[in-house]
XYZ file of C-alpha atoms in Angstrom:
678
model
C -30.857 78.609 -24.603
C -32.229 77.133 -27.792
C -29.377 74.613 -27.651
C -30.470 73.456 -24.198
C -34.049 72.989 -25.398
C -32.754 70.978 -28.355
C -30.735 68.648 -26.110
C -33.725 68.162 -23.841
C -35.910 67.385 -26.823
C -33.437 64.800 -28.094
C -33.216 63.207 -24.656
C -36.984 63.032 -24.307
C -37.251 61.562 -27.786
C -34.659 58.914 -26.964
C -36.484 57.988 -23.772
C -39.759 57.747 -25.661
C -38.141 55.601 -28.359
C -36.572 53.337 -25.726
C -39.918 52.997 -23.998
C -41.646 52.212 -27.275
C -38.894 49.750 -28.175
C -39.235 47.958 -24.838
C -43.011 47.713 -25.158
C -42.709 46.420 -28.714
C -40.180 43.791 -27.589
C -42.491 42.729 -24.744
C -45.422 42.271 -27.138
C -43.276 40.174 -29.481
C -41.952 38.206 -26.528
C -45.445 37.513 -25.209
C -46.533 36.302 -28.636
C -43.559 33.934 -28.904
C -44.142 32.724 -25.334
C -47.792 31.910 -26.071
C -46.635 29.754 -29.002
C -44.058 27.975 -26.852
C -41.143 29.547 -28.743
C -39.149 30.274 -25.603
C -35.787 30.991 -27.228
C -37.265 33.756 -29.368
C -39.329 35.000 -26.432
C -36.241 35.207 -24.202
C -34.435 37.259 -26.854
C -37.263 39.817 -26.880
C -37.612 39.909 -23.095
C -33.873 40.456 -22.733
C -34.094 43.410 -25.154
C -37.019 44.884 -23.203
C -35.220 44.395 -19.877
C -32.122 46.162 -21.188
C -34.244 49.121 -22.320
C -36.098 49.458 -19.008
C -34.956 52.230 -16.656
C -32.892 51.098 -13.707
C -35.036 53.163 -11.345
C -38.216 51.423 -12.571
C -37.521 48.447 -10.320
C -40.923 46.691 -10.327
C -41.044 46.692 -14.136
C -37.468 45.464 -14.417
C -38.310 42.700 -11.962
C -41.368 41.639 -13.942
C -39.407 41.521 -17.184
C -36.539 39.672 -15.528
C -39.085 37.122 -14.332
C -40.429 36.512 -17.844
C -36.886 36.163 -19.138
C -36.109 33.686 -16.358
C -39.125 31.533 -17.178
C -37.939 31.225 -20.784
C -34.349 30.397 -19.842
C -35.591 27.742 -17.408
C -37.659 26.057 -20.103
C -34.761 25.866 -22.603
C -32.224 24.643 -20.025
C -30.137 27.839 -19.830
C -29.689 27.165 -16.137
C -27.170 29.830 -15.154
C -28.939 32.550 -17.129
C -32.229 31.531 -15.545
C -30.739 31.704 -12.043
C -29.358 35.191 -12.716
C -32.722 36.368 -14.044
C -34.653 34.879 -11.118
C -32.208 36.516 -8.696
C -32.962 39.853 -10.372
C -36.666 39.214 -9.886
C -35.963 38.527 -6.190
C -33.799 41.665 -5.943
C -36.604 43.763 -7.426
C -39.114 42.164 -5.015
C -41.140 40.428 -7.738
C -40.630 36.901 -6.414
C -43.501 34.914 -4.920
C -43.292 31.338 -3.630
C -43.520 29.927 -7.178
C -40.506 31.977 -8.242
C -38.575 30.817 -5.158
C -39.523 27.219 -5.970
C -38.224 27.472 -9.538
C -35.059 29.151 -8.250
C -34.448 26.357 -5.739
C -34.805 23.679 -8.398
C -32.408 25.523 -10.687
C -29.900 25.833 -7.854
C -30.067 22.047 -7.469
C -29.535 21.652 -11.208
C -26.521 23.979 -10.984
C -25.045 21.948 -8.116
C -25.434 24.896 -5.732
C -26.714 22.692 -2.951
C -26.161 25.143 -0.057
C -28.079 27.885 -1.872
C -30.817 25.399 -2.716
C -31.047 24.303 0.919
C -31.579 27.921 2.009
C -34.238 28.463 -0.648
C -36.193 25.284 0.135
C -35.896 25.873 3.903
C -37.639 29.223 3.453
C -40.244 27.618 1.219
C -40.915 24.843 3.694
C -42.130 27.398 6.241
C -44.695 28.776 3.787
C -45.474 25.525 1.919
C -45.112 22.761 4.564
C -47.402 20.290 2.732
C -45.792 20.602 -0.692
C -44.159 17.257 -1.556
C -41.895 18.834 -4.192
C -40.550 21.338 -1.660
C -39.952 18.496 0.811
C -38.133 16.440 -1.839
C -36.138 19.497 -2.965
C -34.889 20.100 0.560
C -33.993 16.419 0.953
C -32.094 16.566 -2.339
C -30.123 19.657 -1.300
C -29.116 18.095 2.007
C -28.307 14.570 0.810
C -26.923 15.020 -2.730
C -23.350 15.838 -1.603
C -23.238 12.615 0.431
C -24.775 10.577 -2.393
C -22.034 11.867 -4.653
C -19.368 10.681 -2.223
C -20.879 7.194 -2.349
C -20.414 7.006 -6.131
C -17.837 4.203 -5.928
C -20.549 1.890 -4.608
C -22.924 2.437 -7.520
C -20.858 0.271 -9.876
C -21.548 2.365 -12.999
C -18.883 3.417 -15.492
C -19.840 6.120 -17.983
C -18.052 7.680 -20.941
C -18.982 10.488 -23.310
C -19.292 9.121 -26.864
C -17.645 11.682 -29.133
C -18.469 9.717 -32.311
C -22.203 10.213 -31.807
C -22.028 13.790 -30.519
C -21.884 17.113 -32.356
C -21.865 20.788 -31.395
C -25.633 20.646 -30.945
C -27.973 18.348 -29.001
C -28.166 14.558 -29.237
C -30.741 12.737 -27.158
C -32.836 9.598 -26.625
C -30.560 6.889 -28.085
C -32.273 3.603 -28.938
C -30.465 0.352 -29.763
C -32.092 -1.890 -32.359
C -31.382 -4.952 -34.491
C -31.178 -8.626 -33.608
C -27.616 -8.099 -32.369
C -28.216 -4.544 -31.065
C -25.849 -3.302 -33.742
C -27.949 -0.289 -34.772
C -28.217 2.956 -32.822
C -30.916 5.530 -33.489
C -30.976 8.927 -31.805
C -32.332 12.434 -32.278
C -30.123 15.423 -33.027
C -30.381 19.129 -33.839
C -27.005 19.083 -35.625
C -26.474 21.028 -38.846
C -27.173 17.950 -41.007
C -30.817 17.923 -39.861
C -33.321 18.826 -42.552
C -34.604 22.366 -43.049
C -32.879 25.734 -42.922
C -34.865 27.570 -40.261
C -33.917 27.651 -36.600
C -36.464 26.621 -34.002
C -38.052 29.410 -31.999
C -38.108 27.006 -29.063
C -34.405 26.122 -28.862
C -32.595 28.445 -31.255
C -31.234 25.401 -33.118
C -32.547 23.315 -36.002
C -35.533 21.071 -35.424
C -34.443 17.572 -34.456
C -34.226 14.668 -36.891
C -33.516 10.987 -36.276
C -29.993 9.789 -37.093
C -28.579 6.287 -37.386
C -25.273 4.473 -36.787
C -24.359 0.869 -37.651
C -21.844 -1.371 -35.860
C -19.640 -3.501 -38.137
C -18.385 -7.058 -37.591
C -15.403 -5.728 -35.635
C -17.595 -3.798 -33.202
C -16.861 -0.351 -34.668
C -19.696 2.140 -35.025
C -20.124 4.071 -38.274
C -20.346 7.847 -38.466
C -23.993 8.802 -37.760
C -26.099 9.581 -40.811
C -29.509 11.125 -41.313
C -32.184 8.517 -42.077
C -32.852 8.990 -45.759
C -36.576 8.407 -46.052
C -39.858 10.227 -45.547
C -39.511 9.638 -41.803
C -37.623 12.887 -41.212
C -39.126 16.231 -42.179
C -38.369 19.890 -41.552
C -40.348 19.573 -38.319
C -39.290 17.947 -35.044
C -38.837 14.153 -34.930
C -37.352 12.527 -31.875
C -37.399 10.148 -28.904
C -38.003 6.953 -30.865
C -38.656 3.434 -29.578
C -39.185 0.040 -31.225
C -41.434 -2.975 -30.969
C -39.612 -6.181 -29.927
C -39.366 -7.350 -33.563
C -37.905 -3.946 -34.607
C -40.456 -3.671 -37.413
C -42.373 -0.690 -36.005
C -40.966 2.567 -34.671
C -42.857 4.820 -32.280
C -41.587 8.394 -32.197
C -42.436 11.877 -30.981
C -43.299 14.486 -33.609
C -43.943 18.185 -33.120
C -45.572 20.085 -35.962
C -44.964 23.787 -36.579
C -47.864 26.220 -36.728
C -47.214 29.977 -36.685
C -50.619 30.647 -35.128
C -50.958 27.987 -32.456
C -48.848 26.447 -29.670
C -47.056 23.215 -30.552
C -48.301 20.053 -28.911
C -46.110 17.007 -29.268
C -47.792 13.811 -30.413
C -46.765 10.200 -30.943
C -46.528 8.712 -34.432
C -45.573 5.346 -35.916
C -43.333 4.320 -38.791
C -43.009 0.869 -40.342
C -39.860 -0.708 -41.724
C -39.838 -2.154 -45.206
C -36.496 -3.814 -45.946
C -34.058 -1.180 -44.655
C -36.301 1.855 -45.138
C -38.661 3.569 -42.686
C -42.026 4.860 -43.849
C -43.469 8.317 -43.363
C -44.592 8.875 -39.767
C -48.331 8.384 -39.196
C -49.913 10.166 -36.189
C -51.244 7.822 -33.493
C -54.472 8.827 -31.769
C -54.275 7.859 -28.095
C -57.177 10.075 -26.991
C -59.164 12.785 -28.717
C -57.643 15.448 -26.471
C -55.835 17.828 -28.850
C -54.636 20.264 -26.174
C -52.345 17.885 -24.289
C -48.846 16.633 -25.005
C -48.162 12.985 -25.898
C -44.472 12.144 -26.106
C -41.570 9.814 -25.254
C -43.035 6.441 -26.333
C -41.717 3.115 -25.010
C -42.910 -0.427 -25.755
C -42.928 -3.064 -23.011
C -40.637 -6.083 -23.604
C -43.615 -8.320 -24.391
C -44.874 -5.819 -26.981
C -48.267 -5.570 -25.280
C -48.137 -2.044 -23.794
C -47.269 1.400 -25.072
C -45.878 3.634 -22.328
C -45.713 7.380 -22.906
C -45.622 10.801 -21.236
C -48.514 13.254 -21.096
C -49.851 16.259 -19.211
C -53.456 15.271 -19.945
C -56.069 15.722 -17.190
C -56.193 12.959 -14.605
C -52.480 12.871 -13.754
C -50.675 13.741 -10.533
C -49.204 16.977 -11.899
C -46.679 18.089 -14.484
C -45.903 15.288 -16.942
C -46.912 11.771 -15.894
C -46.125 8.350 -17.335
C -49.171 6.591 -18.748
C -49.688 3.332 -20.585
C -52.209 1.869 -23.008
C -52.561 -1.693 -24.263
C -51.613 -2.555 -27.850
C -54.099 -4.993 -29.412
C -54.955 -6.166 -32.902
C -58.063 -3.979 -32.632
C -56.163 -0.846 -31.647
C -55.187 0.848 -28.389
C -57.353 0.109 -25.335
C -57.271 0.488 -21.560
C -55.585 3.826 -20.833
C -53.887 3.844 -17.398
C -51.903 6.317 -15.321
C -49.014 4.540 -13.567
C -49.796 6.490 -10.413
C -47.626 6.451 -7.301
C -44.858 5.766 -6.538
C -43.678 6.344 -10.120
C -45.520 9.603 -10.791
C -45.294 12.717 -8.612
C -46.592 16.301 -8.808
C -43.349 16.977 -10.728
C -42.343 15.681 -14.159
C -41.791 12.005 -15.004
C -40.437 11.546 -18.506
C -38.521 9.340 -20.976
C -39.702 5.841 -19.969
C -37.742 2.894 -21.342
C -37.399 -0.795 -20.522
C -34.652 -3.222 -19.768
C -35.551 -6.627 -21.287
C -36.050 -8.098 -17.798
C -39.116 -5.852 -17.347
C -37.528 -3.118 -15.210
C -38.876 0.331 -16.120
C -36.327 3.153 -16.324
C -37.572 6.733 -16.336
C -36.418 10.234 -15.434
C -37.981 12.551 -12.871
C -37.492 15.910 -11.207
C -40.194 15.134 -8.631
C -38.317 12.521 -6.580
C -35.285 13.354 -4.406
C -32.172 13.418 -6.584
C -29.120 15.389 -7.635
C -31.039 18.048 -9.562
C -32.674 18.304 -12.960
C -33.990 15.010 -14.312
C -32.591 11.981 -12.496
C -32.874 8.405 -13.749
C -34.908 6.011 -11.595
C -35.489 2.266 -11.827
C -38.975 0.877 -11.192
C -39.095 -2.875 -10.608
C -42.515 -4.513 -10.944
C -43.795 -6.191 -7.781
C -47.036 -8.070 -7.317
C -49.150 -4.946 -6.743
C -46.900 -1.915 -7.306
C -43.574 -0.643 -8.577
C -40.526 -0.598 -6.294
C -38.266 2.413 -6.947
C -34.480 2.617 -6.908
C -32.183 5.608 -7.467
C -28.999 4.306 -9.187
C -26.859 7.161 -7.872
C -23.828 8.926 -9.298
C -22.254 8.904 -11.897
C -25.236 7.616 -13.904
C -27.092 10.578 -12.434
C -25.678 14.072 -12.103
C -26.826 17.563 -11.189
C -27.970 18.034 -14.815
C -30.648 16.246 -16.819
C -30.013 12.503 -17.230
C -32.426 10.431 -19.291
C -33.058 8.231 -22.340
C -31.610 4.829 -21.377
C -31.191 2.047 -23.947
C -29.813 -1.421 -23.231
C -27.651 -3.868 -25.126
C -29.891 -6.871 -24.700
C -30.041 -8.405 -21.234
C -26.801 -6.781 -20.102
C -26.661 -3.701 -17.888
C -24.837 -1.642 -20.480
C -25.818 0.653 -23.296
C -26.291 4.380 -23.811
C -28.096 7.347 -22.275
C -27.959 11.118 -22.605
C -27.152 13.990 -20.299
C -26.571 17.746 -20.437
C -24.127 17.661 -17.512
C -21.365 20.211 -17.898
C -22.925 21.932 -20.924
C -23.595 25.606 -20.206
C -26.011 25.797 -23.129
C -28.093 22.970 -21.723
C -27.535 20.765 -24.793
C -27.751 17.013 -24.400
C -25.078 14.530 -25.430
C -24.816 10.744 -25.608
C -22.869 8.749 -23.017
C -22.215 5.035 -22.694
C -22.804 3.263 -19.400
C -21.954 -0.141 -17.981
C -22.551 -1.714 -14.606
C -20.636 -4.892 -13.993
C -23.029 -7.748 -13.300
C -22.563 -11.494 -13.495
C -25.290 -12.529 -15.896
C -25.816 -16.078 -17.104
C -27.827 -16.252 -20.285
C -28.984 -18.841 -22.763
C -29.037 -18.013 -26.453
C -31.086 -20.323 -28.619
C -31.458 -20.640 -32.377
C -34.684 -21.950 -33.887
C -34.306 -23.067 -37.490
C -35.516 -25.658 -39.944
C -33.418 -28.808 -39.919
C -31.246 -28.575 -43.054
C -32.755 -25.128 -43.667
C -32.941 -21.523 -42.489
C -34.052 -19.638 -39.398
C -37.707 -19.719 -38.330
C -38.663 -16.216 -37.107
C -42.223 -17.437 -36.448
C -40.935 -19.918 -33.873
C -41.791 -19.985 -30.169
C -39.793 -21.464 -27.307
C -41.428 -22.644 -24.099
C -39.137 -22.282 -21.089
C -39.976 -24.183 -17.883
C -37.839 -24.342 -14.739
C -38.213 -26.224 -11.472
C -38.109 -22.854 -9.664
C -41.543 -22.006 -11.081
C -40.323 -20.391 -14.304
C -42.885 -20.724 -17.096
C -42.328 -18.463 -20.099
C -43.229 -18.347 -23.760
C -40.373 -16.757 -25.704
C -40.703 -15.237 -29.157
C -37.655 -15.342 -31.412
C -36.117 -12.504 -33.397
C -35.860 -12.169 -37.149
C -32.764 -14.369 -37.208
C -34.533 -17.123 -35.278
C -32.678 -16.441 -32.034
C -33.685 -15.620 -28.484
C -31.702 -14.631 -25.411
C -32.936 -15.157 -21.867
C -31.416 -14.803 -18.419
C -31.123 -18.052 -16.461
C -30.382 -18.747 -12.814
C -27.742 -21.186 -11.540
C -28.937 -24.357 -9.877
C -32.260 -24.456 -11.754
C -33.252 -27.329 -14.041
C -34.668 -25.861 -17.254
C -36.533 -27.493 -20.111
C -36.788 -25.604 -23.415
C -39.235 -26.712 -26.091
C -38.744 -25.202 -29.552
C -41.923 -25.075 -31.639
C -43.181 -23.683 -34.932
C -46.356 -24.341 -36.858
C -45.653 -26.886 -39.579
C -42.649 -28.391 -37.754
C -41.988 -30.998 -35.107
C -41.041 -29.876 -31.611
C -37.488 -30.066 -30.296
C -36.552 -30.216 -26.602
C -33.349 -29.173 -24.848
C -32.485 -29.320 -21.155
C -30.056 -27.092 -19.291
C -28.709 -26.624 -15.786
C -25.781 -24.327 -14.954
C -23.748 -23.680 -11.842
C -22.689 -20.263 -10.474
C -19.828 -18.487 -12.289
C -17.601 -15.509 -11.508
C -17.971 -13.824 -14.908
C -20.921 -13.471 -17.262
C -21.389 -16.448 -19.522
C -23.679 -17.305 -22.435
C -24.811 -20.858 -23.164
C -25.932 -21.758 -26.696
C -28.740 -24.166 -27.550
C -29.789 -25.301 -31.015
C -33.385 -26.051 -31.989
C -33.369 -27.703 -35.450
C -37.048 -28.346 -36.216
C -38.024 -31.091 -38.634
C -40.609 -30.198 -41.264
C -43.867 -32.160 -41.348
C -44.404 -31.439 -45.050
C -40.991 -32.207 -46.568
C -38.536 -35.133 -46.282
C -36.067 -34.741 -43.409
C -32.541 -36.057 -43.862
C -31.063 -38.174 -41.068
C -27.383 -37.293 -41.163
C -24.560 -39.728 -40.495
C -26.356 -43.059 -40.974
C -23.781 -45.593 -42.176
C -24.148 -49.219 -43.353
C -21.615 -51.933 -44.093
C -20.723 -52.017 -47.788
C -23.402 -53.684 -49.891
C -25.249 -54.690 -46.698
C -28.039 -53.476 -44.433
C -25.992 -53.730 -41.232
C -25.838 -50.453 -39.303
C -22.319 -49.338 -38.463
C -21.548 -48.298 -34.841
C -20.961 -44.660 -35.842
C -24.675 -44.412 -36.766
C -25.697 -44.628 -33.102
C -25.505 -40.905 -32.340
C -27.792 -39.920 -35.226
C -30.271 -42.696 -34.429
C -30.434 -41.729 -30.759
C -31.266 -38.138 -31.795
C -34.098 -39.507 -33.920
C -35.353 -41.440 -30.888
C -35.324 -38.220 -28.849
C -37.247 -36.451 -31.605
C -39.928 -39.141 -31.673
C -40.205 -39.079 -27.868
C -40.570 -35.290 -27.928
C -43.352 -35.626 -30.519
C -45.323 -38.660 -29.279
C -48.314 -37.980 -31.589
C -46.257 -38.404 -34.752
C -45.957 -41.397 -37.056
C -43.293 -41.471 -39.776
C -42.263 -43.218 -42.938
C -38.609 -44.182 -42.628
C -37.088 -44.412 -46.098
C -33.712 -45.458 -47.502
C -32.395 -44.483 -50.947
C -29.522 -45.500 -53.216
C -27.746 -43.923 -56.179
C -28.617 -44.873 -59.783
C -25.872 -47.495 -60.147
C -27.004 -51.124 -60.122
C -30.312 -52.683 -61.086
C -33.553 -51.197 -59.853
C -34.659 -54.457 -58.218
C -31.383 -54.938 -56.361
C -31.298 -51.323 -55.108
C -34.900 -51.529 -53.941
C -34.235 -54.735 -51.949
C -31.067 -53.299 -50.399
C -32.714 -50.023 -49.421
C -35.738 -51.853 -47.970
C -33.468 -53.949 -45.723
C -31.602 -50.821 -44.650
C -34.835 -48.991 -43.785
C -35.939 -52.017 -41.761
C -32.599 -52.029 -39.917
C -33.207 -48.455 -38.778
C -36.787 -49.212 -37.756
C -35.663 -52.272 -35.790
C -33.139 -50.132 -33.905
C -35.862 -47.638 -33.035
C -38.229 -50.368 -31.849
C -35.479 -51.917 -29.707
C -35.101 -48.531 -28.022
C -38.739 -48.073 -27.098
C -40.471 -46.562 -30.126
C -43.827 -48.210 -30.867
C -43.766 -50.309 -34.010
C -47.057 -48.892 -35.304
C -45.490 -45.433 -35.449
C -42.891 -46.569 -37.996
C -43.218 -47.540 -41.660
C -39.971 -48.698 -43.357
C -39.813 -48.195 -47.117
C -36.914 -48.813 -49.482
C -37.148 -46.689 -52.607
C -33.830 -47.685 -54.167
C -33.138 -45.207 -56.944
C -36.778 -44.343 -57.620
C -36.749 -41.000 -55.735
C -33.569 -39.026 -56.500
C -32.876 -36.120 -54.167
C -34.345 -32.681 -54.843
C -31.925 -29.877 -53.932
C -33.047 -27.309 -51.361
C -31.691 -23.785 -51.210
C -29.608 -24.317 -48.067
C -27.560 -27.037 -49.788
C -26.580 -24.652 -52.599
C -24.442 -22.748 -50.072
C -22.238 -25.849 -49.750
C -22.413 -26.738 -53.438
C -22.882 -23.477 -55.371
C -22.813 -25.349 -58.692
C -26.177 -26.853 -57.751
C -29.422 -24.868 -57.978
C -32.516 -24.985 -55.820
C -35.028 -27.588 -57.086
C -32.418 -29.463 -59.133
C -33.352 -33.161 -59.161
C -30.358 -35.525 -59.052
C -31.537 -37.970 -61.724
C -29.157 -40.250 -63.602
C -29.507 -37.977 -66.624
C -28.650 -34.881 -64.536
C -25.596 -36.508 -62.938
C -24.195 -37.924 -66.187
C -24.487 -34.463 -67.793
C -22.002 -33.059 -65.236
C -18.531 -32.731 -66.750
C -16.701 -33.243 -63.464
C -16.347 -36.729 -61.931
C -16.024 -35.277 -58.425
C -19.326 -33.433 -58.834
C -20.916 -36.655 -60.088
C -19.711 -38.506 -57.003
C -21.051 -35.734 -54.728
C -24.469 -36.156 -56.331
C -24.328 -39.933 -55.885
C -23.471 -39.443 -52.205
C -26.412 -37.047 -51.800
C -28.721 -39.649 -53.343
C -27.488 -42.353 -50.944
C -29.472 -41.190 -47.941
C -31.802 -42.155 -45.121
C -34.678 -39.777 -44.339
C -38.172 -39.642 -42.944
C -41.435 -37.901 -43.656
C -44.286 -37.315 -41.220
C -47.426 -39.354 -41.949
C -49.680 -38.368 -39.033
C -49.621 -35.993 -36.078
C -52.614 -37.461 -34.239
C -51.214 -40.794 -33.027
C -52.402 -41.550 -29.469
C -54.181 -38.217 -29.113
C -56.266 -39.675 -26.311
C -53.090 -39.783 -24.222
C -51.521 -36.601 -22.797
C -48.097 -35.746 -24.265
C -46.112 -35.613 -21.060
C -43.081 -33.903 -22.534
C -44.866 -30.800 -23.861
C -46.238 -27.823 -21.897
C -50.033 -27.673 -21.832
C -50.224 -24.760 -24.260
C -47.502 -25.956 -26.652
C -48.905 -26.259 -30.200
C -49.357 -29.540 -32.011
C -48.076 -29.466 -35.605
C -50.724 -29.430 -38.318
C -51.528 -32.644 -40.168
C -49.319 -33.010 -43.298
C -50.926 -33.089 -46.731
C -49.785 -36.637 -47.601
């Protein structure tokens, strides 16, 4: 008898311990949930659920529901569906639970189950736009998938960039788009602790570089103060790639984590420590997923701050020299009562974003918003760019419809991975290079682009002095290259339709208004001032330059080497300078804009840095005097120096000639070069 009482006592004790253990796990789970640490919360809820009596159905249902909410938030789709189904089985499911279940069924590709769920919801929630869109998705997604061949997209998983953890939000950078930044929770990320939100390491930003042969390097952690033991991710760049905007999420054991946007500046090849960016003074809302408009004037981002349409909305705020101003919600049709996230731009101005509020395949689908005169026009690019999973984080290789994005399709753990995409399009582009004549690139340059179809653009150039712009066949374009301190240079272009993408290259060599400018390939008869026929091409280019800059007057100078008497060389060079001026006058250049001067051997050439690339034995600022040349121990080098001294060049005297007359060749807002200090 005593033995029976003992067994009963043990059983009661075990039940009490199990009950206490379940309650303790629930308290821990609730604490983790309040902090947003859903992975840790799910672990505790699962323990509590397992320790709850099978006959205590309402309690099991409630705990299954909490577990399901955590799994849903960390993208454990199948586990979330199973937990929600348990909540339904134990009669703990209201319309909100059914709604979450329907959306997860879409994300799992269970379209028939999702249709049943949303059909039931439609009866009880007939005005809910998300229920309406969910039902449309369930009914139409299978057909959309069949139409994949018409979408034109080719995608491929990029194993080089991916690991056994998550990789997301790729961003191409660099003048040639040869740098790829992305966020990853891989083992190489900083810190040793695992995130209570995801169960993996906190994300850091990684980097890969493409070499001259087009091969990407193995991704490496950015070695600077940019990355920390906390979360850094979803980065974007200003058009000049000098400033990075990124999402950071600080850890606090006592408070929920709210993501915020920060900035980092590039110095040489290193990124600075991230500095928080204050968009509003609201500290209880999320600010994440930054994107900069192609013109660099607007910062787009995601937030759940008050004033939106529901869930996460896409907002924008203007970037000015005085800070951020003019906060705006993009409104409909972009935003919905659901979640709109991960905005990014194609250089043509199209906004790409991801949403679970519009009809789609399930999870986050990518949408394209094209700006119209008064609103955005939406397009769903279809399968295979979109899938039943989460698809987001587009980045483009310049003007072309190719690049990278991320998706968790096919990953049972809900982890994201990087894919490449390409949609074949015939794109005609012009690539221009703005640089100093006989010198280096001019990254401060501007190019004015005017077309007879109404095109009127002002194009900034990249750090290497280049720009790339899409052009249309059959349009007559005029491009005017400008830079403060330099003369303008004009190019014209018209192209016809082609069957394959083609790039046309234009050069914009700008002549300095403060330094002598060499006129290449001017040839005279031996010991005479007669211009040789092969000089015509160079002289005609000089005529074009003077016509493009009608407010400029110049001194046209000719120079000789040191051999011969000073008087003879001066007379010869004067006649040669006059020969050039006479040619220019005969071809329409006003005589009072031209001053011929023959310097003979009085002004030997001063070497500029660019020329040292051709002649490495010369140094910048070397002056090719007779003494310098005779000191060279190589006769060939001496002859090179004599050839460099025998030159025709010009310097700008004024930039205000005829200012009372409108310069017909320049756009109204094109800058006039500053007056030289002569």
